[in-house]
PDB file of C-alpha atoms in Angstrom:
ATOM      1  CA  MET A  15      50.768 -65.138 125.976  1.00  0.00           C
ATOM      2  CA  THR A  16      49.705 -61.728 125.639  1.00  0.00           C
ATOM      3  CA  ALA A  17      51.251 -58.594 125.049  1.00  0.00           C
ATOM      4  CA  GLY A  18      49.699 -55.747 126.522  1.00  0.00           C
ATOM      5  CA  ASN A  19      46.147 -56.548 125.742  1.00  0.00           C
ATOM      6  CA  LYS A  20      46.155 -58.080 122.609  1.00  0.00           C
ATOM      7  CA  LYS A  21      45.907 -61.609 122.436  1.00  0.00           C
ATOM      8  CA  HIS A  22      48.306 -63.891 120.471  1.00  0.00           C
ATOM      9  CA  THR A  23      47.114 -64.794 117.497  1.00  0.00           C
ATOM     10  CA  ILE A  24      48.272 -67.906 116.127  1.00  0.00           C
ATOM     11  CA  LEU A  25      47.115 -70.118 113.435  1.00  0.00           C
ATOM     12  CA  ILE A  26      46.333 -73.810 113.212  1.00  0.00           C
ATOM     13  CA  ILE A  27      46.513 -76.236 110.266  1.00  0.00           C
ATOM     14  CA  ASP A  28      46.406 -80.003 110.061  1.00  0.00           C
ATOM     15  CA  ASP A  29      43.528 -82.293 108.443  1.00  0.00           C
ATOM     16  CA  ASP A  30      42.514 -83.680 111.156  1.00  0.00           C
ATOM     17  CA  PRO A  31      39.281 -82.199 112.011  1.00  0.00           C
ATOM     18  CA  ASN A  32      39.398 -83.903 116.311  1.00  0.00           C
ATOM     19  CA  LEU A  33      43.080 -82.019 116.400  1.00  0.00           C
ATOM     20  CA  LEU A  34      41.715 -79.531 114.866  1.00  0.00           C
ATOM     21  CA  ARG A  35      38.788 -79.497 116.913  1.00  0.00           C
ATOM     22  CA  LEU A  36      40.947 -79.521 120.150  1.00  0.00           C
ATOM     23  CA  MET A  37      44.211 -77.697 119.641  1.00  0.00           C
ATOM     24  CA  HIS A  38      41.796 -74.759 119.072  1.00  0.00           C
ATOM     25  CA  ASP A  39      39.787 -75.338 122.332  1.00  0.00           C
ATOM     26  CA  THR A  40      43.461 -75.716 124.101  1.00  0.00           C
ATOM     27  CA  LEU A  41      44.972 -73.087 122.926  1.00  0.00           C
ATOM     28  CA  GLU A  42      42.537 -70.913 123.800  1.00  0.00           C
ATOM     29  CA  ALA A  43      41.872 -72.671 126.982  1.00  0.00           C
ATOM     30  CA  ILE A  44      45.139 -71.603 127.893  1.00  0.00           C
ATOM     31  CA  GLY A  45      44.668 -67.536 126.863  1.00  0.00           C
ATOM     32  CA  TYR A  46      45.860 -67.839 122.945  1.00  0.00           C
ATOM     33  CA  SER A  47      43.098 -66.608 119.864  1.00  0.00           C
ATOM     34  CA  PRO A  48      43.821 -69.736 116.986  1.00  0.00           C
ATOM     35  CA  ILE A  49      42.280 -69.863 114.186  1.00  0.00           C
ATOM     36  CA  SER A  50      41.644 -72.934 112.708  1.00  0.00           C
ATOM     37  CA  LEU A  51      42.102 -74.389 108.696  1.00  0.00           C
ATOM     38  CA  SER A  52      41.857 -77.922 107.075  1.00  0.00           C
ATOM     39  CA  ASN A  53      43.534 -76.515 103.719  1.00  0.00           C
ATOM     40  CA  GLY A  54      47.002 -74.461 103.304  1.00  0.00           C
ATOM     41  CA  HIS A  55      46.059 -72.672 100.473  1.00  0.00           C
ATOM     42  CA  LYS A  56      43.722 -70.165 102.613  1.00  0.00           C
ATOM     43  CA  ALA A  57      46.034 -70.627 105.461  1.00  0.00           C
ATOM     44  CA  LEU A  58      47.866 -69.046 103.256  1.00  0.00           C
ATOM     45  CA  GLU A  59      45.713 -65.608 102.371  1.00  0.00           C
ATOM     46  CA  LEU A  60      44.275 -65.256 106.189  1.00  0.00           C
ATOM     47  CA  VAL A  61      49.210 -65.065 106.559  1.00  0.00           C
ATOM     48  CA  LYS A  62      49.080 -62.454 103.713  1.00  0.00           C
ATOM     49  CA  ARG A  63      45.677 -60.991 104.950  1.00  0.00           C
ATOM     50  CA  ASN A  64      45.811 -60.892 108.405  1.00  0.00           C
ATOM     51  CA  GLU A  65      47.855 -60.161 111.669  1.00  0.00           C
ATOM     52  CA  ILE A  66      49.533 -63.607 112.673  1.00  0.00           C
ATOM     53  CA  ASP A  67      51.824 -63.941 115.635  1.00  0.00           C
ATOM     54  CA  LEU A  68      52.621 -68.326 115.404  1.00  0.00           C
ATOM     55  CA  VAL A  69      51.977 -70.122 112.132  1.00  0.00           C
ATOM     56  CA  ILE A  70      51.250 -75.023 113.382  1.00  0.00           C
ATOM     57  CA  ALA A  71      51.135 -76.681 111.017  1.00  0.00           C
ATOM     58  CA  ASP A  72      50.833 -80.796 110.481  1.00  0.00           C
ATOM     59  CA  ILE A  73      53.353 -81.933 107.956  1.00  0.00           C
ATOM     60  CA  SER A  74      50.868 -84.308 106.338  1.00  0.00           C
ATOM     61  CA  MET A  75      48.348 -83.128 104.377  1.00  0.00           C
ATOM     62  CA  PRO A  76      46.811 -82.974 100.905  1.00  0.00           C
ATOM     63  CA  GLU A  77      47.711 -80.708  98.601  1.00  0.00           C
ATOM     64  CA  MET A  78      49.659 -78.493 100.263  1.00  0.00           C
ATOM     65  CA  ASP A  79      51.795 -79.867 103.239  1.00  0.00           C
ATOM     66  CA  GLY A  80      53.728 -78.397 106.088  1.00  0.00           C
ATOM     67  CA  LEU A  81      56.820 -78.204 104.515  1.00  0.00           C
ATOM     68  CA  GLN A  82      54.901 -76.613 101.104  1.00  0.00           C
ATOM     69  CA  ILE A  83      53.144 -73.938 103.217  1.00  0.00           C
ATOM     70  CA  LEU A  84      56.508 -73.667 105.993  1.00  0.00           C
ATOM     71  CA  GLN A  85      57.645 -71.929 102.737  1.00  0.00           C
ATOM     72  CA  ARG A  86      55.618 -69.863 101.665  1.00  0.00           C
ATOM     73  CA  VAL A  87      55.891 -68.523 104.926  1.00  0.00           C
ATOM     74  CA  LYS A  88      59.088 -67.745 105.336  1.00  0.00           C
ATOM     75  CA  GLN A  89      59.444 -66.581 102.391  1.00  0.00           C
ATOM     76  CA  HIS A  90      56.344 -63.993 102.692  1.00  0.00           C
ATOM     77  CA  ASN A  91      57.679 -62.844 106.192  1.00  0.00           C
ATOM     78  CA  PRO A  92      60.313 -64.497 107.227  1.00  0.00           C
ATOM     79  CA  ASP A  93      60.503 -63.643 111.142  1.00  0.00           C
ATOM     80  CA  LEU A  94      57.008 -65.146 111.506  1.00  0.00           C
ATOM     81  CA  PRO A  95      57.091 -68.430 113.519  1.00  0.00           C
ATOM     82  CA  VAL A  96      56.590 -71.260 111.904  1.00  0.00           C
ATOM     83  CA  MET A  97      55.722 -75.271 114.594  1.00  0.00           C
ATOM     84  CA  LEU A  98      55.762 -78.105 112.397  1.00  0.00           C
ATOM     85  CA  ILE A  99      54.099 -81.194 113.841  1.00  0.00           C
ATOM     86  CA  THR A 100      53.921 -84.888 112.594  1.00  0.00           C
ATOM     87  CA  GLY A 101      52.058 -88.095 113.602  1.00  0.00           C
ATOM     88  CA  VAL A 102      54.267 -90.256 110.845  1.00  0.00           C
ATOM     89  CA  ASN A 103      57.120 -92.131 111.530  1.00  0.00           C
ATOM     90  CA  MET A 104      59.819 -90.225 108.512  1.00  0.00           C
ATOM     91  CA  ASN A 105      63.410 -90.947 108.627  1.00  0.00           C
ATOM     92  CA  ASN A 106      65.627 -87.688 109.311  1.00  0.00           C
ATOM     93  CA  ILE A 107      61.910 -85.306 109.418  1.00  0.00           C
ATOM     94  CA  LYS A 108      63.588 -82.664 112.380  1.00  0.00           C
ATOM     95  CA  ASP A 109      66.534 -82.710 109.837  1.00  0.00           C
ATOM     96  CA  ARG A 110      64.118 -82.102 106.750  1.00  0.00           C
ATOM     97  CA  VAL A 111      61.704 -79.796 109.720  1.00  0.00           C
ATOM     98  CA  TYR A 112      65.099 -77.127 109.978  1.00  0.00           C
ATOM     99  CA  GLN A 113      66.632 -77.349 106.858  1.00  0.00           C
ATOM    100  CA  TYR A 114      63.488 -75.770 105.393  1.00  0.00           C
ATOM    101  CA  GLY A 115      63.263 -73.061 108.145  1.00  0.00           C
ATOM    102  CA  ALA A 116      61.056 -74.042 110.885  1.00  0.00           C
ATOM    103  CA  ASP A 117      61.396 -72.832 114.047  1.00  0.00           C
ATOM    104  CA  ALA A 118      60.276 -75.706 116.515  1.00  0.00           C
ATOM    105  CA  PHE A 119      58.300 -78.869 115.592  1.00  0.00           C
ATOM    106  CA  LEU A 120      56.623 -81.555 117.134  1.00  0.00           C
ATOM    107  CA  ASP A 121      55.200 -85.119 117.366  1.00  0.00           C
ATOM    108  CA  LYS A 122      52.334 -85.998 118.073  1.00  0.00           C
ATOM    109  CA  PRO A 123      50.814 -86.897 119.959  1.00  0.00           C
ATOM    110  CA  PHE A 124      52.587 -84.286 122.945  1.00  0.00           C
ATOM    111  CA  ARG A 125      51.714 -83.281 126.132  1.00  0.00           C
ATOM    112  CA  ILE A 126      49.770 -79.586 126.488  1.00  0.00           C
ATOM    113  CA  SER A 127      52.253 -78.367 128.620  1.00  0.00           C
ATOM    114  CA  ARG A 128      55.227 -79.348 126.113  1.00  0.00           C
ATOM    115  CA  ILE A 129      53.351 -76.455 123.132  1.00  0.00           C
ATOM    116  CA  GLU A 130      52.413 -74.515 125.780  1.00  0.00           C
ATOM    117  CA  GLU A 131      56.530 -74.352 126.698  1.00  0.00           C
ATOM    118  CA  LEU A 132      57.350 -74.375 122.753  1.00  0.00           C
ATOM    119  CA  LEU A 133      54.929 -70.920 122.203  1.00  0.00           C
ATOM    120  CA  GLU A 134      55.766 -69.189 124.784  1.00  0.00           C
ATOM    121  CA  SER A 135      59.744 -69.250 124.135  1.00  0.00           C
ATOM    122  CA  LEU A 136      58.702 -68.696 120.392  1.00  0.00           C
ATOM    123  CA  LEU A 137      56.434 -65.752 120.795  1.00  0.00           C
ATOM    124  CA  SER A 138      58.409 -64.385 123.459  1.00  0.00           C
ATOM    125  CA  GLY A 139      60.727 -63.276 120.356  1.00  0.00           C
ATOM    126  CA  GLN A 140      63.534 -65.433 121.270  1.00  0.00           C
ATOM    127  CA  LYS A 141      64.058 -66.624 117.681  1.00  0.00           C
ATOM    128  CA  GLN A 142      67.588 -67.491 117.167  1.00  0.00           C
ATOM    129  CA  ARG A 143      67.059 -70.847 119.654  1.00  0.00           C
ATOM    130  CA  ALA A 144      70.783 -72.653 120.116  1.00  0.00           C
ATOM    131  CA  LYS A 145      71.209 -75.260 118.337  1.00  0.00           C
ATOM    132  CA  VAL A 146      71.988 -78.245 119.801  1.00  0.00           C
ATOM    133  CA  LEU A 147      73.228 -82.590 118.934  1.00  0.00           C
ATOM    134  CA  VAL A 148      72.438 -85.316 121.441  1.00  0.00           C
ATOM    135  CA  VAL A 149      73.906 -88.542 120.271  1.00  0.00           C
ATOM    136  CA  ASP A 150      73.533 -91.453 121.778  1.00  0.00           C
ATOM    137  CA  ASP A 151      72.985 -95.028 120.997  1.00  0.00           C
ATOM    138  CA  ASN A 152      70.577 -95.636 123.188  1.00  0.00           C
ATOM    139  CA  LYS A 153      67.480 -93.970 120.764  1.00  0.00           C
ATOM    140  CA  ASP A 154      64.767 -93.841 124.391  1.00  0.00           C
ATOM    141  CA  PHE A 155      67.461 -92.042 126.731  1.00  0.00           C
ATOM    142  CA  ARG A 156      68.467 -89.774 123.383  1.00  0.00           C
ATOM    143  CA  SER A 157      64.834 -88.950 122.455  1.00  0.00           C
ATOM    144  CA  VAL A 158      63.727 -88.085 126.060  1.00  0.00           C
ATOM    145  CA  LEU A 159      66.653 -85.298 126.202  1.00  0.00           C
ATOM    146  CA  ALA A 160      66.061 -84.180 122.684  1.00  0.00           C
ATOM    147  CA  ALA A 161      63.043 -83.417 123.888  1.00  0.00           C
ATOM    148  CA  GLN A 162      63.188 -81.837 127.038  1.00  0.00           C
ATOM    149  CA  LEU A 163      65.892 -79.641 125.314  1.00  0.00           C
ATOM    150  CA  GLU A 164      62.817 -78.263 123.236  1.00  0.00           C
ATOM    151  CA  GLU A 165      61.267 -77.812 125.641  1.00  0.00           C
ATOM    152  CA  LEU A 166      63.395 -75.484 127.589  1.00  0.00           C
ATOM    153  CA  GLY A 167      63.798 -73.938 123.937  1.00  0.00           C
ATOM    154  CA  PHE A 168      67.143 -75.415 122.552  1.00  0.00           C
ATOM    155  CA  ARG A 169      65.989 -76.694 119.132  1.00  0.00           C
ATOM    156  CA  VAL A 170      67.392 -80.159 119.159  1.00  0.00           C
ATOM    157  CA  TYR A 171      68.323 -82.273 116.788  1.00  0.00           C
ATOM    158  CA  GLU A 172      69.565 -86.248 117.287  1.00  0.00           C
ATOM    159  CA  ALA A 173      72.403 -88.450 116.054  1.00  0.00           C
ATOM    160  CA  GLU A 174      72.666 -92.018 116.471  1.00  0.00           C
ATOM    161  CA  ASP A 175      76.701 -92.173 116.514  1.00  0.00           C
ATOM    162  CA  GLY A 176      79.706 -89.943 116.506  1.00  0.00           C
ATOM    163  CA  HIS A 177      80.116 -90.198 112.299  1.00  0.00           C
ATOM    164  CA  GLU A 178      75.913 -89.257 112.048  1.00  0.00           C
ATOM    165  CA  ALA A 179      76.237 -86.498 114.121  1.00  0.00           C
ATOM    166  CA  LEU A 180      79.720 -86.260 111.983  1.00  0.00           C
ATOM    167  CA  GLU A 181      77.868 -85.856 108.882  1.00  0.00           C
ATOM    168  CA  LYS A 182      74.940 -83.426 110.645  1.00  0.00           C
ATOM    169  CA  MET A 183      77.736 -81.274 111.737  1.00  0.00           C
ATOM    170  CA  SER A 184      78.927 -80.604 108.127  1.00  0.00           C
ATOM    171  CA  ARG A 185      75.523 -79.555 106.565  1.00  0.00           C
ATOM    172  CA  ASP A 186      74.274 -77.002 109.812  1.00  0.00           C
ATOM    173  CA  HIS A 187      76.141 -74.712 112.239  1.00  0.00           C
ATOM    174  CA  ILE A 188      75.834 -76.731 115.337  1.00  0.00           C
ATOM    175  CA  HIS A 189      76.236 -74.746 118.507  1.00  0.00           C
ATOM    176  CA  SER A 190      77.281 -77.740 120.891  1.00  0.00           C
ATOM    177  CA  VAL A 191      77.032 -81.029 120.906  1.00  0.00           C
ATOM    178  CA  ILE A 192      76.370 -83.294 124.257  1.00  0.00           C
ATOM    179  CA  ALA A 193      77.400 -87.126 123.480  1.00  0.00           C
ATOM    180  CA  ASP A 194      77.641 -90.252 125.207  1.00  0.00           C
ATOM    181  CA  LEU A 195      81.467 -91.571 125.745  1.00  0.00           C
ATOM    182  CA  LYS A 196      80.519 -95.188 124.718  1.00  0.00           C
ATOM    183  CA  MET A 197      78.952 -95.971 120.349  1.00  0.00           C
ATOM    184  CA  PRO A 198      80.202 -98.050 118.681  1.00  0.00           C
ATOM    185  CA  LYS A 199      81.841 -97.152 114.780  1.00  0.00           C
ATOM    186  CA  LEU A 200      82.946 -93.821 116.568  1.00  0.00           C
ATOM    187  CA  ASN A 201      83.052 -93.181 120.418  1.00  0.00           C
ATOM    188  CA  GLY A 202      81.706 -89.439 122.158  1.00  0.00           C
ATOM    189  CA  ALA A 203      86.096 -89.132 122.758  1.00  0.00           C
ATOM    190  CA  ASP A 204      86.614 -89.749 119.435  1.00  0.00           C
ATOM    191  CA  LEU A 205      83.590 -86.996 117.942  1.00  0.00           C
ATOM    192  CA  ALA A 206      84.868 -85.158 120.063  1.00  0.00           C
ATOM    193  CA  ARG A 207      88.842 -84.798 119.063  1.00  0.00           C
ATOM    194  CA  LYS A 208      87.359 -84.345 115.322  1.00  0.00           C
ATOM    195  CA  LEU A 209      84.846 -81.537 116.965  1.00  0.00           C
ATOM    196  CA  LYS A 210      87.574 -79.718 118.486  1.00  0.00           C
ATOM    197  CA  SER A 211      89.828 -79.566 115.530  1.00  0.00           C
ATOM    198  CA  ALA A 212      87.611 -79.510 113.221  1.00  0.00           C
ATOM    199  CA  SER A 213      85.805 -77.067 115.403  1.00  0.00           C
ATOM    200  CA  PRO A 214      86.624 -75.246 118.237  1.00  0.00           C
ATOM    201  CA  PHE A 215      84.183 -73.165 118.887  1.00  0.00           C
ATOM    202  CA  THR A 216      81.919 -75.406 119.189  1.00  0.00           C
ATOM    203  CA  HIS A 217      80.987 -76.799 122.643  1.00  0.00           C
ATOM    204  CA  VAL A 218      81.866 -80.311 123.105  1.00  0.00           C
ATOM    205  CA  ILE A 219      79.686 -82.083 126.799  1.00  0.00           C
ATOM    206  CA  LEU A 220      80.576 -85.434 126.824  1.00  0.00           C
ATOM    207  CA  ILE A 221      78.028 -88.372 128.969  1.00  0.00           C
ATOM    208  CA  SER A 222      78.269 -91.783 130.521  1.00  0.00           C
ATOM    209  CA  GLY A 223      76.273 -93.673 132.323  1.00  0.00           C
ATOM    210  CA  GLU A 224      79.886 -95.870 132.126  1.00  0.00           C
ATOM    211  CA  ASN A 225      82.165 -95.441 135.799  1.00  0.00           C
ATOM    212  CA  VAL A 226      85.190 -92.896 134.825  1.00  0.00           C
ATOM    213  CA  SER A 227      88.716 -92.105 136.465  1.00  0.00           C
ATOM    214  CA  PRO A 228      89.996 -89.490 137.562  1.00  0.00           C
ATOM    215  CA  GLU A 229      92.940 -89.563 135.096  1.00  0.00           C
ATOM    216  CA  ASP A 230      90.457 -89.899 132.156  1.00  0.00           C
ATOM    217  CA  ARG A 231      87.833 -87.156 133.652  1.00  0.00           C
ATOM    218  CA  GLU A 232      91.229 -85.054 133.302  1.00  0.00           C
ATOM    219  CA  MET A 233      92.229 -85.667 130.217  1.00  0.00           C
ATOM    220  CA  MET A 234      88.746 -85.177 129.070  1.00  0.00           C
ATOM    221  CA  LYS A 235      89.324 -81.695 130.126  1.00  0.00           C
ATOM    222  CA  SER A 236      91.984 -81.285 126.655  1.00  0.00           C
ATOM    223  CA  PHE A 237      88.866 -81.848 123.829  1.00  0.00           C
ATOM    224  CA  ALA A 238      85.508 -81.455 125.575  1.00  0.00           C
ATOM    225  CA  ASP A 239      83.897 -78.531 127.991  1.00  0.00           C
ATOM    226  CA  ALA A 240      82.001 -80.224 130.115  1.00  0.00           C
ATOM    227  CA  PHE A 241      81.541 -83.748 131.822  1.00  0.00           C
ATOM    228  CA  LEU A 242      78.865 -85.397 132.965  1.00  0.00           C
ATOM    229  CA  PRO A 243      78.227 -89.277 134.795  1.00  0.00           C
ATOM    230  CA  LYS A 244      74.267 -90.598 133.852  1.00  0.00           C
ATOM    231  CA  PRO A 245      72.076 -90.016 136.006  1.00  0.00           C
ATOM    232  CA  PHE A 246      71.545 -86.218 135.614  1.00  0.00           C
ATOM    233  CA  ARG A 247      69.472 -83.327 135.580  1.00  0.00           C
ATOM    234  CA  VAL A 248      68.099 -82.227 132.731  1.00  0.00           C
ATOM    235  CA  GLU A 249      68.744 -78.538 134.335  1.00  0.00           C
ATOM    236  CA  GLU A 250      72.542 -79.408 134.424  1.00  0.00           C
ATOM    237  CA  ILE A 251      72.944 -79.949 130.459  1.00  0.00           C
ATOM    238  CA  LYS A 252      71.141 -76.151 130.782  1.00  0.00           C
ATOM    239  CA  ASN A 253      73.125 -74.131 132.889  1.00  0.00           C
ATOM    240  CA  MET A 254      76.158 -75.557 130.793  1.00  0.00           C
ATOM    241  CA  LEU A 255      74.721 -74.545 127.667  1.00  0.00           C
ATOM    242  CA  GLU A 256      73.384 -71.141 129.033  1.00  0.00           C
ATOM    243  CA  GLY A 257      76.916 -70.928 130.979  1.00  0.00           C
ATOM    244  CA  PHE A 258      78.484 -71.652 127.377  1.00  0.00           C
ATOM    245  CA  THR A 259      76.455 -67.884 125.581  1.00  0.00           C
ATOM    246  CA  ASN A 260      79.238 -65.643 128.209  1.00  0.00           C
ATOM    247  CA  HIS A 261      82.582 -67.895 128.149  1.00  0.00           C
ATOM    248  CA  PRO A 262      84.375 -69.062 125.417  1.00  0.00           C
ATOM    249  CA  PRO A 263      84.835 -72.881 124.758  1.00  0.00           C
ATOM    250  CA  GLY A 264      87.905 -75.028 125.617  1.00  0.00           C
ATOM    251  CA  ILE A 265      89.906 -76.275 128.539  1.00  0.00           C
ATOM    252  CA  HIS A 266      89.992 -73.569 130.696  1.00  0.00           C
ATOM    253  CA  SER A 267      85.747 -73.020 129.840  1.00  0.00           C
ATOM    254  CA  PRO A 268      85.052 -72.285 134.106  1.00  0.00           C
ATOM    255  CA  GLU A 269      81.737 -74.709 132.760  1.00  0.00           C
ATOM    256  CA  PHE A 270      84.107 -78.246 132.499  1.00  0.00           C
ATOM    257  CA  LYS A 271      83.303 -80.172 135.671  1.00  0.00           C
ATOM    258  CA  ALA A 272      86.079 -83.027 136.358  1.00  0.00           C
TER     259      ALA A 272
END
């Protein structure tokens, strides 16, 4: 939380006075030096004048919203980490946030432990977080896994089927894909085959809650880097994703579990 004897200064921007006060008191209690503002224009002036280590901004605000603040902050200092938060359910908001250049995103309400872990990751200099796409038609499972991976320091996107996954892959470079085997429209195996054909250096982890025969698991080695049966521990996925940075993808990758 500190560099030497200096506390990290975090600028919080939110038009909700109750949340602003809660965030300020919480960050102060865990060792940061927070500055709270409800106005985006004043916040940008502060960013330009002071040494701010990280910005947290609400997306939905009058006059200047979080996405506008994000763009202006990055124009001034591209290396300054920005975390956006929102309590409003907006379509594809996470994708839009990352396309605009955000370093992290959180839905309200969120656990204090989650924001604390993200702050530590962002302030430790890990600015280039690996991008992971979670593809599963079970929204609850997908959201939980995405949240767990975000806490571990990955930048996570979500898709509910293979077609949506391919569309998102066409817009951004994704390092790794975690896909359920059984999905409507385009299942995980066919998605993996398409990905390996179009983007052979993208790693693919297939998951399934159904019984998969040894023969099918062996066949997956031709188009996937790993397979995990549900339920699994998030640490297993974490170890695979981190291992991918040390070995090339493909059927000979030592990470493949069958």
